[in-house]
Amino acid sequence: GAGVSQSPSNKVTEKGKDVELRCDPISGHTALYWYRQSLGQGLEFLIYFQGNSAPDKSGLPSDRFSAERTGGSVSTLTIQRTQQEDSAVYLCASQRRWGSPLHFGNGTRLTVT
Amino acid sequence: AQTVTQSQPEMSVQEAETVTLSCTYDTSESDYYLFWYKQPPSRQMILVIRQEAYKQQNATENRFSVNFQKAAKSFSLKISDSQLGDAAMYFCAYRSSTYNQGGKLIFGQGTELSVKP
């Protein structure tokens, strides 16, 4: 695959359920970022991975949000006990090395009913 | 903390005309990077143009150019000869040059650009 792949493309879940969002970065990209885009808003930084470690997780809005990255590749963003305010598009981006451009995926649109 | 502000939620331009999108930012750093991203309905963020703060020359990419005013902390995007395919949401973004910040981008709220045929 040539680009960043995110799955699912769309997810509808009931309030209180847990959800997992997946990001497959471009092969060889060492850094990975998660952003959240609420309706009509800009992108809000959530967490950044360098390899498998997360030097900056300052944007995670609450302890219901967590993320991991394994094998320096795939990352999963988990939201526990979802709330309606979690409804948003979650975007992932990867980066080959520090200073190089970020490549974004098409995002996962999460709707909490 | 750095902030990015886009004060124009919506803009409209006639096809083949020129439009300018505004962006201001706030930072205490002297070295940083600024970007304009385009987001079509597909949701994918596409890099339009970037500017290094230490460069005085304004960046250009074909029909896209910026007016970078470092002292005023202003970074506007000019689109010349607008095309229907330019219609999208445009985001201004800031990135620190500090290594421990990683490549984290700070985004403005976006400007929705429509192009009239």
PDB file of N, CA, C and O in Angstrom, chain A residues 27-73:
ATOM      1  N   SER A  27       5.047   2.005   5.240  1.00  0.00           N
ATOM      2  CA  SER A  27       6.155   1.152   5.657  1.00  0.00           C
ATOM      3  C   SER A  27       7.436   1.965   5.790  1.00  0.00           C
ATOM      4  O   SER A  27       7.790   2.758   4.908  1.00  0.00           O
ATOM      5  N   GLY A  28       8.119   1.772   6.918  1.00  0.00           N
ATOM      6  CA  GLY A  28       9.376   2.472   7.133  1.00  0.00           C
ATOM      7  C   GLY A  28       9.245   3.799   7.843  1.00  0.00           C
ATOM      8  O   GLY A  28      10.260   4.397   8.233  1.00  0.00           O
ATOM      9  N   HIS A  29       8.017   4.264   8.021  1.00  0.00           N
ATOM     10  CA  HIS A  29       7.832   5.530   8.733  1.00  0.00           C
ATOM     11  C   HIS A  29       7.955   5.296  10.232  1.00  0.00           C
ATOM     12  O   HIS A  29       7.276   4.445  10.802  1.00  0.00           O
ATOM     13  N   THR A  30       8.825   6.085  10.856  1.00  0.00           N
ATOM     14  CA  THR A  30       9.130   5.844  12.268  1.00  0.00           C
ATOM     15  C   THR A  30       8.160   6.553  13.215  1.00  0.00           C
ATOM     16  O   THR A  30       7.956   6.115  14.335  1.00  0.00           O
ATOM     17  N   ALA A  31       7.608   7.651  12.784  1.00  0.00           N
ATOM     18  CA  ALA A  31       6.732   8.423  13.667  1.00  0.00           C
ATOM     19  C   ALA A  31       5.280   8.273  13.224  1.00  0.00           C
ATOM     20  O   ALA A  31       4.979   8.127  12.038  1.00  0.00           O
ATOM     21  N   LEU A  32       4.386   8.309  14.217  1.00  0.00           N
ATOM     22  CA  LEU A  32       2.954   8.161  13.942  1.00  0.00           C
ATOM     23  C   LEU A  32       2.194   9.093  14.869  1.00  0.00           C
ATOM     24  O   LEU A  32       2.521   9.221  16.053  1.00  0.00           O
ATOM     25  N   TYR A  33       1.161   9.729  14.322  1.00  0.00           N
ATOM     26  CA  TYR A  33       0.387  10.728  15.063  1.00  0.00           C
ATOM     27  C   TYR A  33      -1.098  10.407  14.961  1.00  0.00           C
ATOM     28  O   TYR A  33      -1.578   9.962  13.922  1.00  0.00           O
ATOM     29  N   TRP A  34      -1.798  10.687  16.046  1.00  0.00           N
ATOM     30  CA  TRP A  34      -3.263  10.629  16.036  1.00  0.00           C
ATOM     31  C   TRP A  34      -3.801  12.038  16.295  1.00  0.00           C
ATOM     32  O   TRP A  34      -3.334  12.744  17.203  1.00  0.00           O
ATOM     33  N   TYR A  35      -4.813  12.401  15.479  1.00  0.00           N
ATOM     34  CA  TYR A  35      -5.506  13.662  15.633  1.00  0.00           C
ATOM     35  C   TYR A  35      -7.008  13.408  15.676  1.00  0.00           C
ATOM     36  O   TYR A  35      -7.500  12.422  15.129  1.00  0.00           O
ATOM     37  N   ARG A  36      -7.732  14.329  16.284  1.00  0.00           N
ATOM     38  CA  ARG A  36      -9.183  14.279  16.303  1.00  0.00           C
ATOM     39  C   ARG A  36      -9.726  15.548  15.665  1.00  0.00           C
ATOM     40  O   ARG A  36      -9.241  16.658  15.950  1.00  0.00           O
ATOM     41  N   GLN A  37     -10.722  15.369  14.809  1.00  0.00           N
ATOM     42  CA  GLN A  37     -11.349  16.502  14.140  1.00  0.00           C
ATOM     43  C   GLN A  37     -12.839  16.462  14.421  1.00  0.00           C
ATOM     44  O   GLN A  37     -13.569  15.665  13.834  1.00  0.00           O
ATOM     45  N   SER A  38     -13.296  17.337  15.299  1.00  0.00           N
ATOM     46  CA  SER A  38     -14.716  17.439  15.579  1.00  0.00           C
ATOM     47  C   SER A  38     -15.380  18.260  14.489  1.00  0.00           C
ATOM     48  O   SER A  38     -14.711  19.020  13.776  1.00  0.00           O
ATOM     49  N   LEU A  39     -16.687  18.131  14.373  1.00  0.00           N
ATOM     50  CA  LEU A  39     -17.434  18.754  13.283  1.00  0.00           C
ATOM     51  C   LEU A  39     -17.138  20.241  13.205  1.00  0.00           C
ATOM     52  O   LEU A  39     -17.317  20.975  14.174  1.00  0.00           O
ATOM     53  N   GLY A  40     -16.688  20.679  12.022  1.00  0.00           N
ATOM     54  CA  GLY A  40     -16.434  22.089  11.804  1.00  0.00           C
ATOM     55  C   GLY A  40     -15.238  22.648  12.536  1.00  0.00           C
ATOM     56  O   GLY A  40     -15.065  23.866  12.595  1.00  0.00           O
ATOM     57  N   GLN A  41     -14.408  21.775  13.082  1.00  0.00           N
ATOM     58  CA  GLN A  41     -13.252  22.235  13.858  1.00  0.00           C
ATOM     59  C   GLN A  41     -11.946  21.841  13.176  1.00  0.00           C
ATOM     60  O   GLN A  41     -11.924  21.020  12.258  1.00  0.00           O
ATOM     61  N   GLY A  42     -10.885  22.423  13.660  1.00  0.00           N
ATOM     62  CA  GLY A  42      -9.559  22.033  13.202  1.00  0.00           C
ATOM     63  C   GLY A  42      -9.148  20.715  13.810  1.00  0.00           C
ATOM     64  O   GLY A  42      -9.909  20.078  14.536  1.00  0.00           O
ATOM     65  N   LEU A  43      -7.948  20.315  13.528  1.00  0.00           N
ATOM     66  CA  LEU A  43      -7.438  19.051  14.036  1.00  0.00           C
ATOM     67  C   LEU A  43      -6.812  19.255  15.409  1.00  0.00           C
ATOM     68  O   LEU A  43      -5.997  20.150  15.611  1.00  0.00           O
ATOM     69  N   GLU A  44      -7.183  18.383  16.319  1.00  0.00           N
ATOM     70  CA  GLU A  44      -6.696  18.432  17.694  1.00  0.00           C
ATOM     71  C   GLU A  44      -5.724  17.284  17.909  1.00  0.00           C
ATOM     72  O   GLU A  44      -6.083  16.113  17.719  1.00  0.00           O
ATOM     73  N   PHE A  45      -4.493  17.598  18.287  1.00  0.00           N
ATOM     74  CA  PHE A  45      -3.477  16.574  18.514  1.00  0.00           C
ATOM     75  C   PHE A  45      -3.853  15.685  19.696  1.00  0.00           C
ATOM     76  O   PHE A  45      -4.290  16.182  20.744  1.00  0.00           O
ATOM     77  N   LEU A  46      -3.667  14.388  19.535  1.00  0.00           N
ATOM     78  CA  LEU A  46      -3.949  13.445  20.617  1.00  0.00           C
ATOM     79  C   LEU A  46      -2.666  12.842  21.176  1.00  0.00           C
ATOM     80  O   LEU A  46      -2.379  12.947  22.363  1.00  0.00           O
ATOM     81  N   ILE A  47      -1.890  12.169  20.292  1.00  0.00           N
ATOM     82  CA  ILE A  47      -0.720  11.438  20.766  1.00  0.00           C
ATOM     83  C   ILE A  47       0.260  11.253  19.619  1.00  0.00           C
ATOM     84  O   ILE A  47      -0.142  11.228  18.454  1.00  0.00           O
ATOM     85  N   TYR A  48       1.519  11.109  19.974  1.00  0.00           N
ATOM     86  CA  TYR A  48       2.593  10.945  18.991  1.00  0.00           C
ATOM     87  C   TYR A  48       3.458   9.771  19.413  1.00  0.00           C
ATOM     88  O   TYR A  48       3.826   9.651  20.575  1.00  0.00           O
ATOM     89  N   PHE A  49       3.763   8.902  18.449  1.00  0.00           N
ATOM     90  CA  PHE A  49       4.652   7.764  18.668  1.00  0.00           C
ATOM     91  C   PHE A  49       5.945   7.952  17.888  1.00  0.00           C
ATOM     92  O   PHE A  49       5.918   8.365  16.725  1.00  0.00           O
ATOM     93  N   GLN A  50       7.037   7.624  18.517  1.00  0.00           N
ATOM     94  CA  GLN A  50       8.321   7.476  17.843  1.00  0.00           C
ATOM     95  C   GLN A  50       8.711   6.017  18.073  1.00  0.00           C
ATOM     96  O   GLN A  50       9.040   5.620  19.199  1.00  0.00           O
ATOM     97  N   GLY A  51       8.694   5.226  16.997  1.00  0.00           N
ATOM     98  CA  GLY A  51       8.809   3.790  17.194  1.00  0.00           C
ATOM     99  C   GLY A  51       7.603   3.310  17.974  1.00  0.00           C
ATOM    100  O   GLY A  51       6.468   3.655  17.645  1.00  0.00           O
ATOM    101  N   ASN A  52       7.845   2.529  19.010  1.00  0.00           N
ATOM    102  CA  ASN A  52       6.747   2.013  19.819  1.00  0.00           C
ATOM    103  C   ASN A  52       6.469   2.844  21.063  1.00  0.00           C
ATOM    104  O   ASN A  52       5.523   2.551  21.807  1.00  0.00           O
ATOM    105  N   SER A  53       7.274   3.856  21.297  1.00  0.00           N
ATOM    106  CA  SER A  53       7.072   4.648  22.510  1.00  0.00           C
ATOM    107  C   SER A  53       6.347   5.942  22.182  1.00  0.00           C
ATOM    108  O   SER A  53       6.392   6.418  21.046  1.00  0.00           O
ATOM    109  N   ALA A  54       5.693   6.498  23.178  1.00  0.00           N
ATOM    110  CA  ALA A  54       4.879   7.704  22.996  1.00  0.00           C
ATOM    111  C   ALA A  54       5.477   8.853  23.814  1.00  0.00           C
ATOM    112  O   ALA A  54       5.104   9.040  24.974  1.00  0.00           O
ATOM    113  N   PRO A  55       6.369   9.636  23.205  1.00  0.00           N
ATOM    114  CA  PRO A  55       6.989  10.735  23.950  1.00  0.00           C
ATOM    115  C   PRO A  55       6.003  11.833  24.327  1.00  0.00           C
ATOM    116  O   PRO A  55       6.259  12.593  25.262  1.00  0.00           O
ATOM    117  N   ASP A  56       4.915  11.921  23.584  1.00  0.00           N
ATOM    118  CA  ASP A  56       3.955  12.996  23.835  1.00  0.00           C
ATOM    119  C   ASP A  56       2.549  12.451  23.708  1.00  0.00           C
ATOM    120  O   ASP A  56       2.106  12.134  22.613  1.00  0.00           O
ATOM    121  N   LYS A  57       1.881  12.320  24.835  1.00  0.00           N
ATOM    122  CA  LYS A  57       0.483  11.891  24.849  1.00  0.00           C
ATOM    123  C   LYS A  57      -0.367  12.965  25.507  1.00  0.00           C
ATOM    124  O   LYS A  57      -1.423  12.678  26.062  1.00  0.00           O
ATOM    125  N   SER A  58       0.104  14.179  25.422  1.00  0.00           N
ATOM    126  CA  SER A  58      -0.524  15.289  26.146  1.00  0.00           C
ATOM    127  C   SER A  58      -1.915  15.632  25.633  1.00  0.00           C
ATOM    128  O   SER A  58      -2.692  16.278  26.340  1.00  0.00           O
ATOM    129  N   GLY A  59      -2.253  15.213  24.408  1.00  0.00           N
ATOM    130  CA  GLY A  59      -3.537  15.580  23.844  1.00  0.00           C
ATOM    131  C   GLY A  59      -4.668  14.623  24.143  1.00  0.00           C
ATOM    132  O   GLY A  59      -5.831  14.915  23.831  1.00  0.00           O
ATOM    133  N   LEU A  60      -4.370  13.495  24.756  1.00  0.00           N
ATOM    134  CA  LEU A  60      -5.450  12.552  25.083  1.00  0.00           C
ATOM    135  C   LEU A  60      -6.404  13.226  26.060  1.00  0.00           C
ATOM    136  O   LEU A  60      -5.987  13.673  27.131  1.00  0.00           O
ATOM    137  N   PRO A  61      -7.695  13.307  25.715  1.00  0.00           N
ATOM    138  CA  PRO A  61      -8.619  14.136  26.502  1.00  0.00           C
ATOM    139  C   PRO A  61      -8.993  13.565  27.856  1.00  0.00           C
ATOM    140  O   PRO A  61      -9.360  14.329  28.751  1.00  0.00           O
ATOM    141  N   SER A  62      -8.921  12.269  28.019  1.00  0.00           N
ATOM    142  CA  SER A  62      -9.266  11.671  29.310  1.00  0.00           C
ATOM    143  C   SER A  62      -8.647  10.287  29.399  1.00  0.00           C
ATOM    144  O   SER A  62      -8.090   9.781  28.426  1.00  0.00           O
ATOM    145  N   ASP A  63      -8.752   9.684  30.568  1.00  0.00           N
ATOM    146  CA  ASP A  63      -8.170   8.339  30.726  1.00  0.00           C
ATOM    147  C   ASP A  63      -9.008   7.271  30.025  1.00  0.00           C
ATOM    148  O   ASP A  63      -8.660   6.095  30.055  1.00  0.00           O
ATOM    149  N   ARG A  64     -10.092   7.677  29.384  1.00  0.00           N
ATOM    150  CA  ARG A  64     -10.844   6.695  28.578  1.00  0.00           C
ATOM    151  C   ARG A  64     -10.137   6.453  27.245  1.00  0.00           C
ATOM    152  O   ARG A  64     -10.447   5.493  26.548  1.00  0.00           O
ATOM    153  N   PHE A  65      -9.219   7.347  26.910  1.00  0.00           N
ATOM    154  CA  PHE A  65      -8.495   7.244  25.639  1.00  0.00           C
ATOM    155  C   PHE A  65      -7.118   6.635  25.886  1.00  0.00           C
ATOM    156  O   PHE A  65      -6.391   7.058  26.793  1.00  0.00           O
ATOM    157  N   SER A  66      -6.747   5.672  25.054  1.00  0.00           N
ATOM    158  CA  SER A  66      -5.411   5.106  25.120  1.00  0.00           C
ATOM    159  C   SER A  66      -4.994   4.694  23.714  1.00  0.00           C
ATOM    160  O   SER A  66      -5.833   4.532  22.821  1.00  0.00           O
ATOM    161  N   ALA A  67      -3.707   4.547  23.514  1.00  0.00           N
ATOM    162  CA  ALA A  67      -3.205   4.139  22.210  1.00  0.00           C
ATOM    163  C   ALA A  67      -1.944   3.332  22.401  1.00  0.00           C
ATOM    164  O   ALA A  67      -1.210   3.522  23.383  1.00  0.00           O
ATOM    165  N   GLU A  68      -1.724   2.441  21.473  1.00  0.00           N
ATOM    166  CA  GLU A  68      -0.483   1.682  21.480  1.00  0.00           C
ATOM    167  C   GLU A  68      -0.016   1.489  20.052  1.00  0.00           C
ATOM    168  O   GLU A  68      -0.789   1.597  19.099  1.00  0.00           O
ATOM    169  N   ARG A  69       1.279   1.201  19.962  1.00  0.00           N
ATOM    170  CA  ARG A  69       1.873   0.915  18.663  1.00  0.00           C
ATOM    171  C   ARG A  69       2.793  -0.287  18.847  1.00  0.00           C
ATOM    172  O   ARG A  69       3.609  -0.316  19.775  1.00  0.00           O
ATOM    173  N   THR A  70       2.639  -1.245  17.988  1.00  0.00           N
ATOM    174  CA  THR A  70       3.423  -2.467  18.115  1.00  0.00           C
ATOM    175  C   THR A  70       4.278  -2.689  16.877  1.00  0.00           C
ATOM    176  O   THR A  70       3.860  -2.365  15.749  1.00  0.00           O
ATOM    177  N   GLY A  71       5.490  -3.220  17.110  1.00  0.00           N
ATOM    178  CA  GLY A  71       6.390  -3.527  15.999  1.00  0.00           C
ATOM    179  C   GLY A  71       6.790  -2.308  15.193  1.00  0.00           C
ATOM    180  O   GLY A  71       7.217  -2.434  14.042  1.00  0.00           O
ATOM    181  N   GLY A  72       6.645  -1.146  15.799  1.00  0.00           N
ATOM    182  CA  GLY A  72       7.000   0.080  15.076  1.00  0.00           C
ATOM    183  C   GLY A  72       6.132   0.316  13.864  1.00  0.00           C
ATOM    184  O   GLY A  72       6.495   1.079  12.954  1.00  0.00           O
ATOM    185  N   SER A  73       4.951  -0.328  13.846  1.00  0.00           N
ATOM    186  CA  SER A  73       4.105  -0.205  12.669  1.00  0.00           C
ATOM    187  C   SER A  73       2.680   0.153  13.062  1.00  0.00           C
ATOM    188  O   SER A  73       2.403   1.309  13.388  1.00  0.00           O
TER     189      SER A  73
END
